[in-house]
Amino acid sequence: MSKFPWQDRPENCSDVLWRYSENPIIDRYAIPTSNSIFNSAVVPFEDGYAGVFRCDNKAVQMNIFAGFSKDGIHWDINHEPIQMKAGNTQMIDSDYKYDPRVTFIEDRYWVTWCNGYHGPTIGIAYTFDFKEFFQCENAFLPFNRNGVLFPKKINGKYAMLSRPSDNGHTPFGDIYISYSPDMKYWGEHRCVMKVTPFEDSAWQCTKIGAGPVPILTDEGWLLFYHGVINTCNGFRYAVGAAILDIHEPDKVKYRTQPYMLGPAEIYETVGDVPNVVFPCAALHSHEDDKLALYYGAADTVTAMAFGRISEIIDFIKENSL
């Protein structure tokens, strides 16, 4: 089994999620061409970990790159972006790729990302080895972001969360779920979660979006998500979590009223886009009751936080809207 990345909770810290003391784990200039490396996805792979990373170059062109790690903390990221091959489609060109997620389903690793096709939509690809990637049909029409697959089929169908949006820096957004029999045709769209009234939970009153791949627990699907408030100084992104019904994941059982991780450290409050923590991946070990959360900080660097799965679930239930 891969060595699980972990750091114990600091003394005098009562937070349900605590930051890695050596954050950020990936600097903005970790490869020669990069302006920033953030909002990236990680999964166990062979005797370590593999990831798909958002690397914006110094022309601020957005693309995704593969990377590898023995311990989940120290990363070697390829210097060239992923070159897609044809999967179930010949349409593999795109204007940009950003904010990937990765999950293993059945026999391969599936990658989703925000894909530039006449505006943002959800791109899909699969890989067996993180060397060759095969692009599939886009899941949805523009405009959409935050496409996140469930790690197993639900009632015999692939399931994906997404956040319908517009073509710009969307001032709105709720989380929906869609289903597919074949990872090509998507339908049965259902609303999962909406933004909250300002007076009930202001940190998530402007827009919300799914974060890491949902984690199956005895209580239901554990979903981390980002929430946004539009302040006098612009958008502020924080992290919350919800528990969805196992068999009907459009039903929310619990959802956090307070955020669990918000921008506070200098690498979260200062950067290309200040005041952003944006979760895209989470490693978990039910046996050891451990969770490692990867998040983009200030749209500039990649950071980590840790938590106990049991404590996170208790926190969600005890602080639910």
XYZ file of C-alpha atoms in Angstrom, residues 14-254:
241
model
C -9.295 22.157 17.585
C -10.104 22.557 13.881
C -11.682 19.590 12.114
C -9.281 20.199 9.190
C -5.728 21.356 9.838
C -3.121 22.595 7.367
C 0.140 20.868 6.529
C 2.892 22.820 8.267
C 5.076 22.819 5.120
C 2.408 24.308 2.815
C 2.386 24.976 -0.042
C 3.492 21.551 -1.270
C 3.756 22.679 -4.918
C 5.168 26.101 -5.729
C 3.885 28.204 -8.612
C 7.197 27.773 -10.467
C 7.602 24.017 -9.967
C 8.099 23.464 -13.704
C 10.015 25.827 -16.036
C 7.006 27.200 -17.920
C 4.527 27.621 -15.071
C 3.022 30.798 -13.702
C 0.906 28.835 -11.222
C 0.071 25.222 -10.277
C -3.171 24.741 -8.389
C -6.659 23.119 -8.392
C -5.231 19.678 -9.133
C -6.223 16.029 -8.631
C -4.403 13.102 -6.985
C -5.058 9.326 -6.725
C -3.165 6.268 -5.430
C -1.204 4.666 -8.274
C 1.148 1.664 -8.241
C 3.536 2.081 -5.279
C 2.794 5.766 -4.837
C 0.524 8.401 -6.312
C -0.283 9.970 -9.655
C -1.953 13.263 -10.365
C -3.304 15.588 -13.015
C -2.277 19.167 -12.351
C -3.545 22.502 -13.547
C -0.489 24.421 -14.719
C -1.066 27.875 -16.179
C 1.980 28.984 -18.162
C 3.552 32.415 -18.254
C 1.218 33.419 -21.074
C -1.541 32.304 -18.661
C -2.671 29.548 -20.999
C -4.479 26.888 -18.980
C -3.615 23.208 -19.423
C -3.319 19.929 -17.504
C -0.126 17.989 -16.814
C 0.541 14.526 -15.351
C 2.715 14.086 -12.262
C 3.955 11.375 -9.894
C 4.897 11.073 -6.232
C 6.108 8.403 -3.822
C 4.609 10.017 -0.713
C 1.782 12.260 -1.980
C 3.631 15.384 -0.834
C 6.738 15.708 -3.006
C 5.819 15.760 -6.705
C 7.545 15.423 -10.050
C 5.319 17.074 -12.655
C 5.881 16.508 -16.358
C 7.162 19.574 -18.165
C 4.844 19.079 -21.144
C 1.030 19.060 -21.012
C -1.011 15.923 -21.584
C -1.486 15.182 -25.277
C -4.884 13.587 -25.791
C -5.623 10.709 -28.156
C -9.055 9.911 -29.566
C -11.262 7.893 -27.205
C -14.955 7.704 -28.096
C -14.690 10.875 -30.190
C -12.469 12.493 -32.795
C -13.148 15.945 -31.304
C -10.184 16.324 -28.991
C -9.212 19.963 -29.607
C -9.978 22.509 -26.906
C -9.205 26.129 -26.149
C -8.123 25.393 -22.556
C -8.209 22.757 -19.832
C -8.340 23.480 -16.111
C -9.417 22.277 -12.639
C -9.131 18.484 -13.172
C -10.487 15.674 -11.018
C -9.453 12.010 -11.230
C -11.081 8.784 -10.045
C -10.632 5.056 -10.632
C -13.764 3.246 -11.867
C -13.701 -0.474 -12.625
C -10.584 -0.826 -14.798
C -9.252 2.663 -15.536
C -8.697 6.164 -14.255
C -11.162 8.783 -15.442
C -10.227 12.452 -15.672
C -12.730 15.294 -15.818
C -11.889 18.964 -16.242
C -13.289 22.298 -17.365
C -12.839 22.121 -21.128
C -12.828 25.069 -23.510
C -15.299 24.334 -26.294
C -17.103 27.555 -27.272
C -17.028 28.339 -23.582
C -16.445 26.176 -20.508
C -17.915 22.669 -20.419
C -16.909 19.316 -18.882
C -14.190 17.339 -20.647
C -13.707 13.611 -20.008
C -10.751 11.318 -20.667
C -9.443 8.005 -19.397
C -5.995 6.548 -18.804
C -4.556 3.277 -17.594
C -1.027 4.462 -16.877
C -0.996 8.303 -16.733
C 1.142 8.241 -19.880
C -1.533 7.828 -22.571
C -4.824 9.691 -22.207
C -7.896 9.109 -24.365
C -10.353 11.975 -24.662
C -14.094 11.319 -24.863
C -17.087 13.423 -25.789
C -17.743 16.454 -23.623
C -20.364 15.624 -21.032
C -22.530 18.716 -21.420
C -23.233 21.756 -23.534
C -21.475 24.941 -22.514
C -21.601 26.422 -19.976
C -20.573 24.184 -17.087
C -17.793 23.717 -14.536
C -16.757 21.461 -11.643
C -17.524 18.095 -13.229
C -16.886 15.433 -10.573
C -17.491 11.715 -11.124
C -18.612 9.311 -8.422
C -16.056 6.487 -7.954
C -18.584 3.740 -8.679
C -21.728 3.329 -10.721
C -25.035 4.175 -9.052
C -27.931 1.950 -10.035
C -25.858 0.684 -12.970
C -25.000 4.141 -14.358
C -22.057 6.499 -14.202
C -22.872 9.580 -12.138
C -21.366 13.060 -12.291
C -21.839 16.244 -10.297
C -21.503 19.555 -12.110
C -22.206 23.264 -11.761
C -24.071 24.853 -14.714
C -22.732 28.359 -15.201
C -22.214 31.069 -17.799
C -19.277 32.095 -19.963
C -17.620 34.456 -17.493
C -16.756 34.612 -13.813
C -20.146 33.244 -12.919
C -22.042 35.208 -10.243
C -24.287 32.196 -9.542
C -24.162 28.405 -9.366
C -25.782 25.307 -7.825
C -24.704 21.650 -7.834
C -26.508 19.162 -10.120
C -26.113 15.435 -10.776
C -26.361 13.689 -14.158
C -26.223 10.037 -15.213
C -24.792 8.135 -18.176
C -24.998 4.497 -19.319
C -21.746 4.684 -21.293
C -19.712 7.808 -20.320
C -20.829 9.418 -23.584
C -24.513 10.345 -23.348
C -25.647 12.188 -20.221
C -29.127 12.886 -18.879
C -31.504 12.525 -15.912
C -30.232 15.844 -14.556
C -31.288 16.545 -10.965
C -30.575 19.416 -8.592
C -28.542 18.356 -5.545
C -27.688 21.542 -3.616
C -28.421 25.219 -4.017
C -26.672 28.235 -2.554
C -27.815 29.327 0.877
C -29.651 32.496 1.894
C -27.153 35.146 2.982
C -28.550 35.289 6.513
C -28.297 31.498 6.982
C -24.729 30.868 5.793
C -23.177 33.767 3.940
C -19.900 32.060 2.958
C -21.829 29.887 0.441
C -24.541 32.312 -0.653
C -23.233 33.220 -4.138
C -22.249 29.882 -5.716
C -21.165 26.379 -4.781
C -19.363 23.590 -6.647
C -18.339 19.995 -6.014
C -14.713 19.491 -4.987
C -12.985 16.102 -4.667
C -14.478 12.800 -5.796
C -17.152 11.792 -3.234
C -16.074 9.261 -0.589
C -18.370 6.370 0.322
C -18.965 6.054 4.077
C -21.494 4.250 6.263
C -23.379 7.554 6.610
C -23.522 8.237 2.867
C -21.381 9.931 0.256
C -18.983 12.415 1.861
C -18.735 15.399 -0.474
C -16.397 18.324 0.039
C -17.418 21.416 -1.897
C -16.414 25.029 -2.301
C -18.698 27.899 -1.434
C -18.386 31.510 -2.521
C -19.476 34.848 -1.136
C -19.233 38.023 -3.199
C -17.635 40.577 -0.889
C -16.725 44.231 -1.380
C -13.250 42.895 -2.247
C -14.457 40.246 -4.723
C -15.212 36.530 -4.505
C -14.051 34.610 -1.405
C -13.827 30.794 -1.657
C -14.038 28.459 1.348
C -14.528 24.709 1.903
C -17.546 22.937 3.352
C -18.856 19.375 3.239
C -22.094 17.459 2.871
C -23.333 13.887 3.189
C -25.449 12.598 0.300
C -27.731 9.574 0.312
C -25.892 6.430 -0.838
C -28.550 5.233 -3.299
C -30.092 8.600 -4.226
C -27.218 11.097 -4.147
C -29.431 13.982 -5.218
C -30.751 13.851 -1.646
C -28.665 15.813 0.891
C -28.750 14.335 4.395
C -26.460 16.886 6.076
